């Protein structure tokens, strides 16, 4: 079994950017979940909280929808991580 995590132990690389963009816009996690539901994603406030905390993987479909919701590029969602982890590499362990 493979365990893929960012070097800081998070399950995603863009959750911090999601939190930052949401806070910059002054909306709650519930309001973001509501907006994402209007765009076709079946997410609730708890899923948004887990994304932002790095405890939940983010699918490519969710990533595209988040970018669309915030009016930014997908690349922008990764910029926060790239700034703090310039020399970072993926940690991939195989459990036997």
Coordinates of N, CA and C in Angstrom, one line a residue:
X1 N 0.8 -1.2 0.0 CA 0.0 0.0 0.0 C 0.9 1.2 0.0
X2 N 0.5 2.2 -0.8 CA 1.3 3.4 -0.9 C 0.6 4.5 -0.1
X3 N 1.4 5.3 0.6 CA 0.9 6.5 1.3 C 1.6 7.7 0.7
X4 N 0.8 8.5 0.0 CA 1.3 9.7 -0.6 C 0.8 10.9 0.2
X5 N 1.8 11.6 0.7 CA 1.6 12.9 1.5 C 2.6 13.9 1.1
X6 N 2.2 15.1 1.3 CA 3.2 16.2 1.1 C 4.2 16.1 2.2
X7 N 5.4 16.7 2.1 CA 6.4 16.6 3.1 C 6.0 17.0 4.5
X8 N 5.0 17.9 4.5 CA 4.5 18.4 5.8 C 3.4 17.5 6.4
X9 N 3.1 16.4 5.7 CA 2.1 15.5 6.2 C 0.7 15.7 5.7
X10 N 0.5 16.8 4.9 CA -0.8 17.1 4.4 C -1.2 16.2 3.3
X11 N -2.5 16.0 3.1 CA -3.0 15.2 2.0 C -3.3 16.0 0.7
X12 N -3.0 17.3 0.7 CA -3.2 18.1 -0.5 C -2.2 19.2 -0.4
X13 N -2.0 19.8 -1.6 CA -1.0 20.9 -1.7 C -1.7 22.3 -1.7
X14 N -3.0 22.3 -2.0 CA -3.6 23.6 -2.2 C -4.7 24.0 -1.2
X15 N -4.8 23.2 -0.1 CA -5.8 23.5 0.9 C -5.6 24.9 1.6
X16 N -4.3 25.2 1.8 CA -4.0 26.5 2.4 C -4.4 27.7 1.5
X17 N -4.2 27.5 0.2 CA -4.7 28.5 -0.7 C -6.2 28.7 -0.7
X18 N -6.9 27.5 -0.6 CA -8.3 27.6 -0.6 C -8.8 28.4 0.6
X19 N -8.2 28.1 1.8 CA -8.5 28.9 3.0 C -8.2 30.3 2.8
X20 N -7.0 30.7 2.3 CA -6.7 32.1 2.1 C -7.6 32.8 1.2
X21 N -7.9 32.2 0.0 CA -8.8 32.8 -0.9 C -10.2 33.0 -0.4
X22 N -10.7 32.0 0.4 CA -12.0 32.1 1.0 C -12.0 33.2 2.0
X23 N -11.0 33.3 2.8 CA -11.0 34.4 3.9 C -10.8 35.8 3.2
X24 N -10.0 35.9 2.2 CA -9.9 37.1 1.4 C -11.2 37.6 0.9
X25 N -12.1 36.7 0.6 CA -13.4 37.0 0.0 C -14.5 37.2 1.1
X26 N -14.1 36.9 2.3 CA -15.0 37.1 3.5 C -16.2 36.2 3.5
X27 N -16.0 34.9 3.1 CA -17.1 34.0 3.1 C -16.7 32.8 4.0
X28 N -17.8 32.2 4.6 CA -17.6 31.1 5.5 C -17.4 29.8 4.7
X29 N -17.0 28.8 5.4 CA -16.8 27.5 4.8 C -18.1 27.0 4.3
X30 N -19.2 27.2 5.0 CA -20.5 26.8 4.5 C -20.9 27.5 3.3
X31 N -20.6 28.8 3.2 CA -21.0 29.6 2.0 C -20.1 29.1 0.8
X32 N -18.9 28.8 1.0 CA -18.1 28.2 -0.1 C -18.7 26.9 -0.5
X33 N -19.0 26.0 0.4 CA -19.6 24.7 0.1 C -20.9 24.9 -0.7
X34 N -21.7 25.9 -0.3 CA -22.9 26.2 -1.1 C -22.6 26.7 -2.5
X35 N -21.6 27.5 -2.7 CA -21.2 28.0 -4.0 C -20.7 26.8 -4.9
X36 N -19.9 25.9 -4.2 CA -19.4 24.8 -5.0 C -20.6 23.8 -5.4
X37 N -21.6 23.7 -4.5 CA -22.7 22.9 -4.9 C -23.5 23.5 -6.1
X38 N -23.6 24.8 -6.1 CA -24.2 25.4 -7.3 C -23.4 25.1 -8.6
X39 N -22.1 24.9 -8.4 CA -21.3 24.6 -9.6 C -21.2 23.1 -9.9
X40 N -22.0 22.3 -9.1 CA -22.1 20.8 -9.3 C -21.3 19.9 -8.4
X41 N -20.6 20.4 -7.4 CA -19.9 19.6 -6.5 C -20.7 19.3 -5.3
X42 N -20.8 18.0 -4.9 CA -21.5 17.6 -3.7 C -20.6 17.6 -2.5
X43 N -20.4 18.8 -2.0 CA -19.5 19.0 -0.8 C -20.2 19.8 0.2
X44 N -19.9 19.5 1.5 CA -20.5 20.2 2.6 C -19.4 21.0 3.3
X45 N -19.8 21.7 4.4 CA -18.9 22.5 5.1 C -17.7 21.7 5.7
X46 N -18.0 20.5 6.2 CA -17.0 19.6 6.7 C -15.9 19.2 5.7
X47 N -16.4 19.0 4.5 CA -15.4 18.7 3.4 C -14.5 19.8 3.1
X48 N -15.0 21.0 3.1 CA -14.2 22.3 2.9 C -13.2 22.4 4.0
X49 N -13.7 22.2 5.3 CA -12.8 22.3 6.4 C -11.6 21.3 6.3
X50 N -11.9 20.1 5.9 CA -10.9 19.0 5.8 C -9.9 19.3 4.7
X51 N -10.5 19.9 3.6 CA -9.6 20.3 2.5 C -8.6 21.4 3.0
X52 N -9.1 22.4 3.6 CA -8.3 23.5 4.1 C -7.2 23.1 5.1
X53 N -7.6 22.1 5.9 CA -6.7 21.6 7.0 C -5.7 20.6 6.4
X54 N -5.8 20.2 5.1 CA -4.9 19.2 4.5 C -5.2 17.8 4.9
X55 N -6.4 17.6 5.4 CA -6.8 16.2 5.9 C -7.6 15.4 4.8
X56 N -7.8 16.1 3.7 CA -8.6 15.5 2.7 C -7.9 15.6 1.3
X57 N -7.9 14.6 0.5 CA -7.4 14.7 -0.8 C -8.4 15.5 -1.6
X58 N -7.9 16.2 -2.6 CA -8.7 17.1 -3.5 C -8.6 16.5 -4.9
X59 N -9.7 16.1 -5.5 CA -9.7 15.5 -6.8 C -9.5 16.6 -7.9
X60 N -9.1 16.1 -9.1 CA -8.9 17.1 -10.2 C -10.2 17.8 -10.5
X61 N -11.3 17.2 -10.4 CA -12.6 17.8 -10.7 C -12.9 18.9 -9.7
X62 N -12.6 18.6 -8.4 CA -12.8 19.6 -7.3 C -11.8 20.7 -7.5
X63 N -10.6 20.5 -7.9 CA -9.6 21.5 -8.1 C -10.0 22.5 -9.2
X64 N -10.5 21.9 -10.3 CA -11.0 22.8 -11.4 C -12.2 23.6 -10.9
X65 N -13.1 23.0 -10.2 CA -14.3 23.8 -9.7 C -13.9 24.8 -8.7
X66 N -12.9 24.5 -7.8 CA -12.5 25.5 -6.9 C -11.9 26.7 -7.6
X67 N -11.0 26.5 -8.6 CA -10.4 27.5 -9.4 C -11.5 28.4 -10.0
X68 N -12.5 27.7 -10.6 CA -13.6 28.4 -11.3 C -14.4 29.3 -10.3
X69 N -14.6 28.7 -9.1 CA -15.4 29.4 -8.1 C -14.7 30.7 -7.6
X70 N -13.4 30.6 -7.4 CA -12.6 31.7 -7.0 C -12.2 32.6 -8.1
X71 N -12.4 32.2 -9.4 CA -12.0 33.0 -10.5 C -10.5 33.1 -10.7
X72 N -9.8 32.0 -10.3 CA -8.3 32.0 -10.5 C -7.9 30.8 -11.3
X73 N -6.6 30.7 -11.6 CA -6.1 29.5 -12.3 C -5.9 28.4 -11.3
X74 N -5.8 27.2 -11.9 CA -5.4 26.1 -11.0 C -4.0 26.3 -10.5
X75 N -3.2 26.8 -11.3 CA -1.8 27.1 -10.9 C -1.8 28.0 -9.7
X76 N -2.7 29.0 -9.6 CA -2.7 29.9 -8.5 C -3.0 29.2 -7.2
X77 N -3.8 28.1 -7.3 CA -4.1 27.3 -6.1 C -2.9 26.6 -5.5
X78 N -1.9 26.4 -6.3 CA -0.6 25.8 -5.9 C 0.5 26.8 -5.5
X79 N 0.3 28.1 -5.7 CA 1.3 29.1 -5.5 C 1.7 29.2 -4.1
X80 N 0.8 29.1 -3.1 CA 1.2 29.2 -1.7 C 2.1 28.1 -1.3
X81 N 1.8 26.9 -1.8 CA 2.7 25.7 -1.5 C 4.0 25.9 -2.2
X82 N 4.1 26.3 -3.4 CA 5.3 26.5 -4.1 C 6.2 27.5 -3.4
X83 N 5.7 28.5 -2.9 CA 6.5 29.6 -2.2 C 7.1 29.0 -1.0
X84 N 6.4 28.2 -0.2 CA 7.0 27.7 1.0 C 7.8 26.4 0.9
X85 N 7.6 25.7 -0.2 CA 8.2 24.4 -0.4 C 9.0 24.3 -1.7
X86 N 9.8 25.3 -2.0 CA 10.5 25.3 -3.2 C 11.3 24.1 -3.6
X87 N 11.9 23.5 -2.6 CA 12.7 22.3 -2.9 C 12.1 21.0 -2.4
X88 N 10.8 21.1 -2.2 CA 10.1 20.0 -1.7 C 9.9 18.8 -2.7
X89 N 9.9 17.6 -2.2 CA 9.7 16.4 -3.0 C 8.6 15.6 -2.3
X90 N 7.9 14.8 -3.1 CA 6.8 14.0 -2.6 C 7.4 12.9 -1.7
X91 N 6.7 12.5 -0.7 CA 7.0 11.4 0.1 C 6.1 10.3 -0.3
X92 N 6.7 9.2 -0.7 CA 5.9 8.0 -1.0 C 6.5 6.8 -0.4
X93 N 5.7 6.2 0.5 CA 6.2 5.0 1.3 C 5.4 3.8 0.9
X94 N 6.0 2.7 0.9 CA 5.3 1.5 0.6 C 5.3 0.7 2.0
X95 N 4.1 0.4 2.4 CA 3.9 -0.4 3.6 C 3.8 -1.9 3.2
X96 N 4.6 -2.7 3.9 CA 4.5 -4.1 3.6 C 3.7 -4.8 4.6

